[in-house]
PDB file of C-alpha atoms and ligand atoms in Angstrom:
ATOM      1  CA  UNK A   1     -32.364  79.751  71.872  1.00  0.00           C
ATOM      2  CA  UNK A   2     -35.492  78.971  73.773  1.00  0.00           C
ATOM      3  CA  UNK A   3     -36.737  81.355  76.063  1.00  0.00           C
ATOM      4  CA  UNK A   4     -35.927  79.907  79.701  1.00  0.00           C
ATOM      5  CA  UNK A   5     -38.891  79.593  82.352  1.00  0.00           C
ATOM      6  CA  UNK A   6     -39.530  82.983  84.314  1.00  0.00           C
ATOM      7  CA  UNK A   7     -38.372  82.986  87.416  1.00  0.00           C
ATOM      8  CA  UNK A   8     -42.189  82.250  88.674  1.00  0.00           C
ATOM      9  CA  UNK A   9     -42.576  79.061  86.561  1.00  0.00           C
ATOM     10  CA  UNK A  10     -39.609  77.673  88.025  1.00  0.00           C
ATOM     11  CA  UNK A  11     -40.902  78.434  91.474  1.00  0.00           C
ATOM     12  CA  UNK A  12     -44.169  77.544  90.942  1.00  0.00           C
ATOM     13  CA  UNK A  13     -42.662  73.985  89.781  1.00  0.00           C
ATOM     14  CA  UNK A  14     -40.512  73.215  92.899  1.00  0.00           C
ATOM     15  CA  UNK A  15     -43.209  74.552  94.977  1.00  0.00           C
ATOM     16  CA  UNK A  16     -45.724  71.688  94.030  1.00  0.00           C
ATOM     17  CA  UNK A  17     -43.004  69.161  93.200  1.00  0.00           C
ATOM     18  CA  UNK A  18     -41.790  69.491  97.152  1.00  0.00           C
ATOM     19  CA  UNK A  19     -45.086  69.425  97.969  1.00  0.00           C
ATOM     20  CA  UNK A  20     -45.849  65.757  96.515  1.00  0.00           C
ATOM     21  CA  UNK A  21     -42.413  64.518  97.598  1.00  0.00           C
ATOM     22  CA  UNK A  22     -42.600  62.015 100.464  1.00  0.00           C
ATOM     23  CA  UNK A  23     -40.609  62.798 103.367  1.00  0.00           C
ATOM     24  CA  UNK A  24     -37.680  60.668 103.227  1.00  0.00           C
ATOM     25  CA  UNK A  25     -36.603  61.986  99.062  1.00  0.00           C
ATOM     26  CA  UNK A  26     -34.790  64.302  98.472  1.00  0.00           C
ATOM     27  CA  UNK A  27     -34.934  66.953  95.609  1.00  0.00           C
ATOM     28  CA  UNK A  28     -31.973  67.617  93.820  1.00  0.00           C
ATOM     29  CA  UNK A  29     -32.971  70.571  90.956  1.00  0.00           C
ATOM     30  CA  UNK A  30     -30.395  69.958  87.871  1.00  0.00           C
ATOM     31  CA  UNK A  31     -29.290  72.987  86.671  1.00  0.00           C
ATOM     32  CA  UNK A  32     -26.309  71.987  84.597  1.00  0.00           C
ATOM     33  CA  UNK A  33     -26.725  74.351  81.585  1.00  0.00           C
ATOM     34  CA  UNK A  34     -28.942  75.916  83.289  1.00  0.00           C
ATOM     35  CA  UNK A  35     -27.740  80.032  84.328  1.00  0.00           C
ATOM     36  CA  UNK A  36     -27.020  80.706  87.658  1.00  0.00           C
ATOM     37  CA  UNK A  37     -30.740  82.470  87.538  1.00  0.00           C
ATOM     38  CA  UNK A  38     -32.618  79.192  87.366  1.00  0.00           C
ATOM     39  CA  UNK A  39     -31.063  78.363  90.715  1.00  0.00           C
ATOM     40  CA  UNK A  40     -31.358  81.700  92.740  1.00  0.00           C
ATOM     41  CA  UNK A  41     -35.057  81.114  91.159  1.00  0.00           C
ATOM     42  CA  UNK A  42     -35.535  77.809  92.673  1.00  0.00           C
ATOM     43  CA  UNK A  43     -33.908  79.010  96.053  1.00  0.00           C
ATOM     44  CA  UNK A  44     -36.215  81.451  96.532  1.00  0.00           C
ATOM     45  CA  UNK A  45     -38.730  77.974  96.704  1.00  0.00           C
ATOM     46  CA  UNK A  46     -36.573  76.452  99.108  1.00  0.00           C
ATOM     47  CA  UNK A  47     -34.310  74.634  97.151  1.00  0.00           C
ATOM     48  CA  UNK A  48     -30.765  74.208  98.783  1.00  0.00           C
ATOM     49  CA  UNK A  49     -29.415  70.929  96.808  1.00  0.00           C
ATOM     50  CA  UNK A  50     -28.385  71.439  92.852  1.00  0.00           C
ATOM     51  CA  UNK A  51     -26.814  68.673  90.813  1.00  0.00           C
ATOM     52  CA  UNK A  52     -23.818  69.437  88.049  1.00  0.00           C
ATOM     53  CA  UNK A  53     -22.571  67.739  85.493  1.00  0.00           C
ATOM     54  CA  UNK A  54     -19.661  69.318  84.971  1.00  0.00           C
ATOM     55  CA  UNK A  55     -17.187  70.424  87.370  1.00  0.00           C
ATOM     56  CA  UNK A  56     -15.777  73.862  85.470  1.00  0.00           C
ATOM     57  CA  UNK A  57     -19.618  74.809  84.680  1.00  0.00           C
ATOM     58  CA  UNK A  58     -20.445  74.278  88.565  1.00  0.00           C
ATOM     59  CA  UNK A  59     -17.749  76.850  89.750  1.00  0.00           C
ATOM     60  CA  UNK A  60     -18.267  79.222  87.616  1.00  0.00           C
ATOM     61  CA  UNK A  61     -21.904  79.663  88.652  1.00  0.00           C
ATOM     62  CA  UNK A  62     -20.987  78.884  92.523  1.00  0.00           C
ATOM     63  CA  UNK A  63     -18.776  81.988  91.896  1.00  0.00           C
ATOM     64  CA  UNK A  64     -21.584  83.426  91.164  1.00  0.00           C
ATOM     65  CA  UNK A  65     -24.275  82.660  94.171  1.00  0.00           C
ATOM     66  CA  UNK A  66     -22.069  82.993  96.977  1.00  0.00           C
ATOM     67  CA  UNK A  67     -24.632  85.448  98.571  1.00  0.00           C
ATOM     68  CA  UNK A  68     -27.412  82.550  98.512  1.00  0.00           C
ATOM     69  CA  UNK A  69     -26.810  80.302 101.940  1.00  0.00           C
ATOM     70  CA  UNK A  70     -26.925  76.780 102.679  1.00  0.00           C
ATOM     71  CA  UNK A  71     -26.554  75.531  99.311  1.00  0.00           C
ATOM     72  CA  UNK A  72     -25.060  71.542  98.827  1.00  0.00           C
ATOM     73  CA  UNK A  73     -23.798  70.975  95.857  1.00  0.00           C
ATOM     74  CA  UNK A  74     -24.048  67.486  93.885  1.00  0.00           C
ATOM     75  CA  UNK A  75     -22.019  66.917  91.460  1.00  0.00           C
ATOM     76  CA  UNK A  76     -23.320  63.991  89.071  1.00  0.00           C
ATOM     77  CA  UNK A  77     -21.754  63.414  86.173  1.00  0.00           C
ATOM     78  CA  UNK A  78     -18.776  61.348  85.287  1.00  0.00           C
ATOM     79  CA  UNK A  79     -15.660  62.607  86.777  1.00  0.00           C
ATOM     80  CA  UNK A  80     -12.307  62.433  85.412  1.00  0.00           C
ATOM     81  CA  UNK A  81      -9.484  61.978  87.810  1.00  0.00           C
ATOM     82  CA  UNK A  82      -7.345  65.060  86.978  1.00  0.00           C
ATOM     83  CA  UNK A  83     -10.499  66.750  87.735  1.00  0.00           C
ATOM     84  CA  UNK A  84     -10.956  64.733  91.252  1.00  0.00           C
ATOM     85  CA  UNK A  85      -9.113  67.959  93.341  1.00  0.00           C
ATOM     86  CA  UNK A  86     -11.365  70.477  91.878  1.00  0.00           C
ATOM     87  CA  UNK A  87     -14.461  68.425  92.504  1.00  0.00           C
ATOM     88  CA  UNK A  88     -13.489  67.516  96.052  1.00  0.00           C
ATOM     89  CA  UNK A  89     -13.175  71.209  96.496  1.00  0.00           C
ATOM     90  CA  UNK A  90     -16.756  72.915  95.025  1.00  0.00           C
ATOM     91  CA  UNK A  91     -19.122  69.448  95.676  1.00  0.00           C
ATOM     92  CA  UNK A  92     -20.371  67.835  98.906  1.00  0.00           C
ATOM     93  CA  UNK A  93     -21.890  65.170  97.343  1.00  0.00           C
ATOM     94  CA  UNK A  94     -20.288  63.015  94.351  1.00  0.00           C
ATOM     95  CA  UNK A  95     -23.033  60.469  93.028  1.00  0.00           C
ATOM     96  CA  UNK A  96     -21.149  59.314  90.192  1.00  0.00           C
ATOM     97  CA  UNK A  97     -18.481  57.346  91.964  1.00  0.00           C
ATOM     98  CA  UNK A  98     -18.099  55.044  88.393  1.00  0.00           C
ATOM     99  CA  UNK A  99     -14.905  52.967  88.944  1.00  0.00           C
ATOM    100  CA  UNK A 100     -12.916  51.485  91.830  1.00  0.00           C
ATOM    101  CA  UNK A 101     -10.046  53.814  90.183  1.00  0.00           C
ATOM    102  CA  UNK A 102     -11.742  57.254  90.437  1.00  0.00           C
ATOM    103  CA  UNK A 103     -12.893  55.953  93.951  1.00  0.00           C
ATOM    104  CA  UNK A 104      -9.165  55.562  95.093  1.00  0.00           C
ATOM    105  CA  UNK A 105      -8.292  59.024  94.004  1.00  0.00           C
ATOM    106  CA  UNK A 106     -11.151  60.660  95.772  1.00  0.00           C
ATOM    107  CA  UNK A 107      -9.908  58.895  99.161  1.00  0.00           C
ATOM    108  CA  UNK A 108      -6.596  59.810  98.174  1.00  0.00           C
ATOM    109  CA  UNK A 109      -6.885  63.323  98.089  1.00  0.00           C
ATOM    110  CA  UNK A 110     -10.198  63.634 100.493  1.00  0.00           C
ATOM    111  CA  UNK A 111      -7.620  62.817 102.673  1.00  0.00           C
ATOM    112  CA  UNK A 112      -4.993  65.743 101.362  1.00  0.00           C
ATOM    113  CA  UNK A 113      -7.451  68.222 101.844  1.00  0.00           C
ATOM    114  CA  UNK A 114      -8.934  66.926 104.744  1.00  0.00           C
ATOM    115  CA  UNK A 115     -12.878  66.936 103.594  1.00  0.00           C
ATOM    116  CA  UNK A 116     -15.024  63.807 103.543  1.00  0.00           C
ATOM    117  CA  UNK A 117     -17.337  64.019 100.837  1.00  0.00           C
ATOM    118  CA  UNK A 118     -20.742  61.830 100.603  1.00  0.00           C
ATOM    119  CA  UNK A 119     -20.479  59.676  97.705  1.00  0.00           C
ATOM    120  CA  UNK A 120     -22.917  57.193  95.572  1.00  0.00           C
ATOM    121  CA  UNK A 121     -21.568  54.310  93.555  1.00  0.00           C
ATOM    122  CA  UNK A 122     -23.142  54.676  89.959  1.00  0.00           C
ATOM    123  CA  UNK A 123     -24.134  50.773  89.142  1.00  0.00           C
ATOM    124  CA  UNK A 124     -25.147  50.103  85.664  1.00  0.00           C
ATOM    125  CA  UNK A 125     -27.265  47.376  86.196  1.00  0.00           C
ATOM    126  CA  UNK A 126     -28.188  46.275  82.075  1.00  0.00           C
ATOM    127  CA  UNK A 127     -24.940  47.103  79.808  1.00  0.00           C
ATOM    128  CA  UNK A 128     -24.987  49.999  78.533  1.00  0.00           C
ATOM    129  CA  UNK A 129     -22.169  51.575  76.365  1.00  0.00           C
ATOM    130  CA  UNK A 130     -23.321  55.322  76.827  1.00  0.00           C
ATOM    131  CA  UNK A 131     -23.416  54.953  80.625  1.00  0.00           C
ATOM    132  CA  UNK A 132     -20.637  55.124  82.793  1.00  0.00           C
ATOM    133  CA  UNK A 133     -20.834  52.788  86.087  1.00  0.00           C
ATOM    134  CA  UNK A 134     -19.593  49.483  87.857  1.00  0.00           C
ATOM    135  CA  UNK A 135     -21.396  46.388  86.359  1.00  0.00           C
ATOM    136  CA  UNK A 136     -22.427  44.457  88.803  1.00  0.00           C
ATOM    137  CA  UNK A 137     -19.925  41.822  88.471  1.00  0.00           C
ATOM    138  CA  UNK A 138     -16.704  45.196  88.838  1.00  0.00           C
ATOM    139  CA  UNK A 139     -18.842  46.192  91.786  1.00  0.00           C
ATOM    140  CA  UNK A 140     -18.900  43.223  93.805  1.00  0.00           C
ATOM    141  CA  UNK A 141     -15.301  42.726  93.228  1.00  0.00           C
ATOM    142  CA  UNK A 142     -14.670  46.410  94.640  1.00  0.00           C
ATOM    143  CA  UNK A 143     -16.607  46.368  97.207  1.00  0.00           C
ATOM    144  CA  UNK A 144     -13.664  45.033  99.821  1.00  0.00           C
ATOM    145  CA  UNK A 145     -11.602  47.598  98.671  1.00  0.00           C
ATOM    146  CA  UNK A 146     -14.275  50.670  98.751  1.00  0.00           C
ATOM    147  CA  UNK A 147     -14.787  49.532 102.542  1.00  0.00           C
ATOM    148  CA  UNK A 148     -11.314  50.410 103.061  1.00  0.00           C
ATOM    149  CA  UNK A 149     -11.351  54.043 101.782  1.00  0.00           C
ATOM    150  CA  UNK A 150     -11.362  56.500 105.160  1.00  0.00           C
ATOM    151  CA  UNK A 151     -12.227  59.253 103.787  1.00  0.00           C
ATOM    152  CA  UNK A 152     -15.348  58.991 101.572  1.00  0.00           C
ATOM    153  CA  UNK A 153     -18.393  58.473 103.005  1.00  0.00           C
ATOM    154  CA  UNK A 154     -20.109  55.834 100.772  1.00  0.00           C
ATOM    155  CA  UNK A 155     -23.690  56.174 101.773  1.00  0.00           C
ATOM    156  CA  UNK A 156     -25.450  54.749  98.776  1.00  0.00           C
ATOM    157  CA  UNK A 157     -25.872  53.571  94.745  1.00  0.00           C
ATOM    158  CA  UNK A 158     -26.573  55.749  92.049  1.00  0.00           C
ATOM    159  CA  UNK A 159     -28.479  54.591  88.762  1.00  0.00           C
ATOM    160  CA  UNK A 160     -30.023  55.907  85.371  1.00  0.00           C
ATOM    161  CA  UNK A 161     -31.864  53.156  82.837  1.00  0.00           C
ATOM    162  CA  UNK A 162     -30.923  53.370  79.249  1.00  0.00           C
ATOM    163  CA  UNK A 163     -32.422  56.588  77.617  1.00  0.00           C
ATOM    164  CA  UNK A 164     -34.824  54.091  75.161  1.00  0.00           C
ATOM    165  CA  UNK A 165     -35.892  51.535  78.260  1.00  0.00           C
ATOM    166  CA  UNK A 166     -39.720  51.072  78.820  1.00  0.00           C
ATOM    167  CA  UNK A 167     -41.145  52.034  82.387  1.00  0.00           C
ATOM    168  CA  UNK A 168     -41.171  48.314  83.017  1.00  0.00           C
ATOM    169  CA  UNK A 169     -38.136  48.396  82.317  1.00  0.00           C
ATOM    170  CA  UNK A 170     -37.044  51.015  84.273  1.00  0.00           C
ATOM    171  CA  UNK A 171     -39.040  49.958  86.829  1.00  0.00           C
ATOM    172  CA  UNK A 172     -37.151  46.232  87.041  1.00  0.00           C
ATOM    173  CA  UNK A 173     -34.083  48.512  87.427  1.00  0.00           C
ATOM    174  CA  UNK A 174     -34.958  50.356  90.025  1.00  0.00           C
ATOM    175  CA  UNK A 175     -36.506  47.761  91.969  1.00  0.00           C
ATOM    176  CA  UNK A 176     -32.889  46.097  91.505  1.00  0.00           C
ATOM    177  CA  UNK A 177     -30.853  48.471  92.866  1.00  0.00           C
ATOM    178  CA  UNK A 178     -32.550  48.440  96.124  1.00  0.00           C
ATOM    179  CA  UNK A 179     -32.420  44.476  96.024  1.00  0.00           C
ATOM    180  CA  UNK A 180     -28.753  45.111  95.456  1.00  0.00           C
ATOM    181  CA  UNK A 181     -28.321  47.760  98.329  1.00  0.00           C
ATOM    182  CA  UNK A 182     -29.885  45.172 101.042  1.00  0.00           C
ATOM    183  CA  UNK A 183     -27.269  42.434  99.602  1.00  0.00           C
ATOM    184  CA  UNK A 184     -24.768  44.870  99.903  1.00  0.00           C
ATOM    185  CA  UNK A 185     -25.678  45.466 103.513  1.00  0.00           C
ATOM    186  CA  UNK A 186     -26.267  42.110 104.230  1.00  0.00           C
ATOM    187  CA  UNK A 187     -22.348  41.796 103.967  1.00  0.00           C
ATOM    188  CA  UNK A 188     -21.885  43.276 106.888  1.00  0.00           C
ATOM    189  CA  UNK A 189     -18.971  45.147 105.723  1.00  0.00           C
ATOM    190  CA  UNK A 190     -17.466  47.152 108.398  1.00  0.00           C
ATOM    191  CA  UNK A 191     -17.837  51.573 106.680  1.00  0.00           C
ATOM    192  CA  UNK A 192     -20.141  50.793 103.794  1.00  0.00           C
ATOM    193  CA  UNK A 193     -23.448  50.945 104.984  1.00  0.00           C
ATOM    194  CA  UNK A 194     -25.718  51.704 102.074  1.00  0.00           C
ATOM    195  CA  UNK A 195     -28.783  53.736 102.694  1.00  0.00           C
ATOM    196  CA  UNK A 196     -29.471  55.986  99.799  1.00  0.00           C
ATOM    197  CA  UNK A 197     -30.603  55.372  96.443  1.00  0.00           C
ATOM    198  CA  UNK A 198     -30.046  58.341  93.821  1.00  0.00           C
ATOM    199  CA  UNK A 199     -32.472  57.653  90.762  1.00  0.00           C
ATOM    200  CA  UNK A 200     -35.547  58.759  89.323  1.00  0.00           C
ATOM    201  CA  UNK A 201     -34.974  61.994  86.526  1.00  0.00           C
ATOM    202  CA  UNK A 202     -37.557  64.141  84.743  1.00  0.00           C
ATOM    203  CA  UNK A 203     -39.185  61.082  82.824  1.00  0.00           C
ATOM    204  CA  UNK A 204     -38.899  58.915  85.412  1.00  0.00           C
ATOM    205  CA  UNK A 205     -39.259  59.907  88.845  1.00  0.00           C
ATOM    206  CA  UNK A 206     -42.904  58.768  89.930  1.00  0.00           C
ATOM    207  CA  UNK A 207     -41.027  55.174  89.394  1.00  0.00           C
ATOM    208  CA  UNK A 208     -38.238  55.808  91.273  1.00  0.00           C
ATOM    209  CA  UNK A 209     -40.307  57.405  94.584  1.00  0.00           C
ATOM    210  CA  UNK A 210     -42.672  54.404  94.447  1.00  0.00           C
ATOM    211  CA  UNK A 211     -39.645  51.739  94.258  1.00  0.00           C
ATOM    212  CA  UNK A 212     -37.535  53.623  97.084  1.00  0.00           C
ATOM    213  CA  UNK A 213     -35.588  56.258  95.548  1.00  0.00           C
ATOM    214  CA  UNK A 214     -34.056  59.058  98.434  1.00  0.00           C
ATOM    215  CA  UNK A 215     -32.910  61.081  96.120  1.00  0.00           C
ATOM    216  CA  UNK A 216     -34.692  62.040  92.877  1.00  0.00           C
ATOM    217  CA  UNK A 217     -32.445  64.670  90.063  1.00  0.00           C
ATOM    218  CA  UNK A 218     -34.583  66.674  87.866  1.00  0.00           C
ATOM    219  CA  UNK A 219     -33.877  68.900  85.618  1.00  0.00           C
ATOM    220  CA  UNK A 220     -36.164  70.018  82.839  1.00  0.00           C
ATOM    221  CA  UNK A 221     -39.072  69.530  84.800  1.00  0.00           C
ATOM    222  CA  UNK A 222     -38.267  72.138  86.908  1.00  0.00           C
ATOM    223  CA  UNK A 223     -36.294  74.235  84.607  1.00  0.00           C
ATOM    224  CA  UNK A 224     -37.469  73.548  80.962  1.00  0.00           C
ATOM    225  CA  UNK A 225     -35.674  72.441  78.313  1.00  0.00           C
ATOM    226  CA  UNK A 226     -31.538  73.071  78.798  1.00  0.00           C
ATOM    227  CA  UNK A 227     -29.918  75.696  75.853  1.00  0.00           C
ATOM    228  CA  UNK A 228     -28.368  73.278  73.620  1.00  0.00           C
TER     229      UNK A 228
HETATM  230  C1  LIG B   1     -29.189  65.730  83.184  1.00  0.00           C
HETATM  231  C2  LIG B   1     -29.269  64.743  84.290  1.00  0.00           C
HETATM  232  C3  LIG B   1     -30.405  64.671  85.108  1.00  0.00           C
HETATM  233  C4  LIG B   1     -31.643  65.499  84.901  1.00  0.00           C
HETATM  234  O1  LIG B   1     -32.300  65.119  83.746  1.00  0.00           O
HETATM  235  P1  LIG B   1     -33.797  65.644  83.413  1.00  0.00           P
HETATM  236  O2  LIG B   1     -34.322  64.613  82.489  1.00  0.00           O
HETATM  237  O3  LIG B   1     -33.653  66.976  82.810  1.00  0.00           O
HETATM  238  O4  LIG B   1     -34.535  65.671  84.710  1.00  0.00           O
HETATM  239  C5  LIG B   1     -30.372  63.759  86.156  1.00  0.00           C
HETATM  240  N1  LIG B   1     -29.306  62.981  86.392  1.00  0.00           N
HETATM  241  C6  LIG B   1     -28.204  63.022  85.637  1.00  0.00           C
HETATM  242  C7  LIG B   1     -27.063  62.128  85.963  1.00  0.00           C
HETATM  243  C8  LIG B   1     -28.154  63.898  84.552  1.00  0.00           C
HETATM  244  O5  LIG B   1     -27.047  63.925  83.794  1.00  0.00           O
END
């Protein structure tokens, strides 16, 4: 096992990260296989939003921090639907709302347990069989039907390039999904109004802040490598 950053590194990291982050982004620090350590050492730098992967691994460490405050908890990996309850439970914010399918089970039992969670489509905008997310063509033909859902609060897209894509590449992606959140809202479609745009990881980030990213996820740059 690698030794994991002292609790200074980590601060010193979000410290001058937050620092260079313009106004309107928003840091989520990754901590999935990360120990609940790495996040009371990043909250002691400010940090209140942490992104999961996993819906099990995230409660067991919430379990753990319920003396730290304010906390919002993202949960961004793909989510399976007998897994939807749980995640509507422990997680504010879903950004990897992947299918019209898992989309009508959140609404369905947002609305059983009365919560309203913020939620990002995940697009995959160049195929991609590792990736979960709508194609574009599945998304448009969703869309009327996502409008409908009461009780999610569908505030933006979520995307991550292929692991092996260039930064031009990456940067043609990114640059897409905001074209494709201002078609979106040029729709006029009565709840979704699209204003968030969850991309730009360790590798990637500068990209994603210059081509309108609001919410950047990082991970090892903030906490090192993860434990295998
Ligand atoms: C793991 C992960 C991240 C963070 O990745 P880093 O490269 O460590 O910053 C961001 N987003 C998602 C969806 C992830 O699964």
């Amino acid at each position: 096992m690698t030794a994991s950053p002292s609790t200074n590194s980590i601060i010193d990291r979000v410290t001058s990260i937050t620092k260079e982050l313009p106004p309107q982004v928003r840091l989520i620090g990754v901590s999935k296989r990360q120990p609940a350590s790495a996040i009371r050492a990043a909250y002691q730098a400010h940090l209140r939003d942490f992104g999961e992967s996993m819906v099990q691994e995230a409660i067991a460490k919430q379990a753990e921090l319920t003396d730290l405050e304010g906390l919002t908890w993202h949960l961004i990996g793909h989510l399976q639907s007998n897994k939807a309850r749980k995640a509507l439970e422990h997680f504010e914010w879903i950004h990897s709302v992947d299918s019209l399918k898992i989309a009508l089970r959140l609404n369905q039992i947002a609305g059983e347990l009365s919560r309203s969670p913020y939620c990002c489509l995940q697009v995959k905008l160049v195929p991609d069989p590792a990736k979960f997310g709508f194609s574009l063509e599945a998304l448009w033909s969703a869309l009327p039907q996502l409008n409908e859902l009461q009780h999610l609060k569908i505030v933006g897209l979520m995307t991550i390039p292929p692991l092996e894509s260039s930064i031009a590449e990456v940067e043609a992606i990114f640059r897409q999904a905001q074209m494709l959140i201002d078609q979106i809202n040029q729709q006029e479609f009565d709840r979704l109004h699209l204003s968030e745009l969850s991309m730009g990881m360790s590798g990637d980030y500068p990209v994603a802040i210059a081509t309108g990213s609001t919410m950047i996820r990082l991970g090892s740059t903030l906490f090192g490598d993860r434990p295998a």
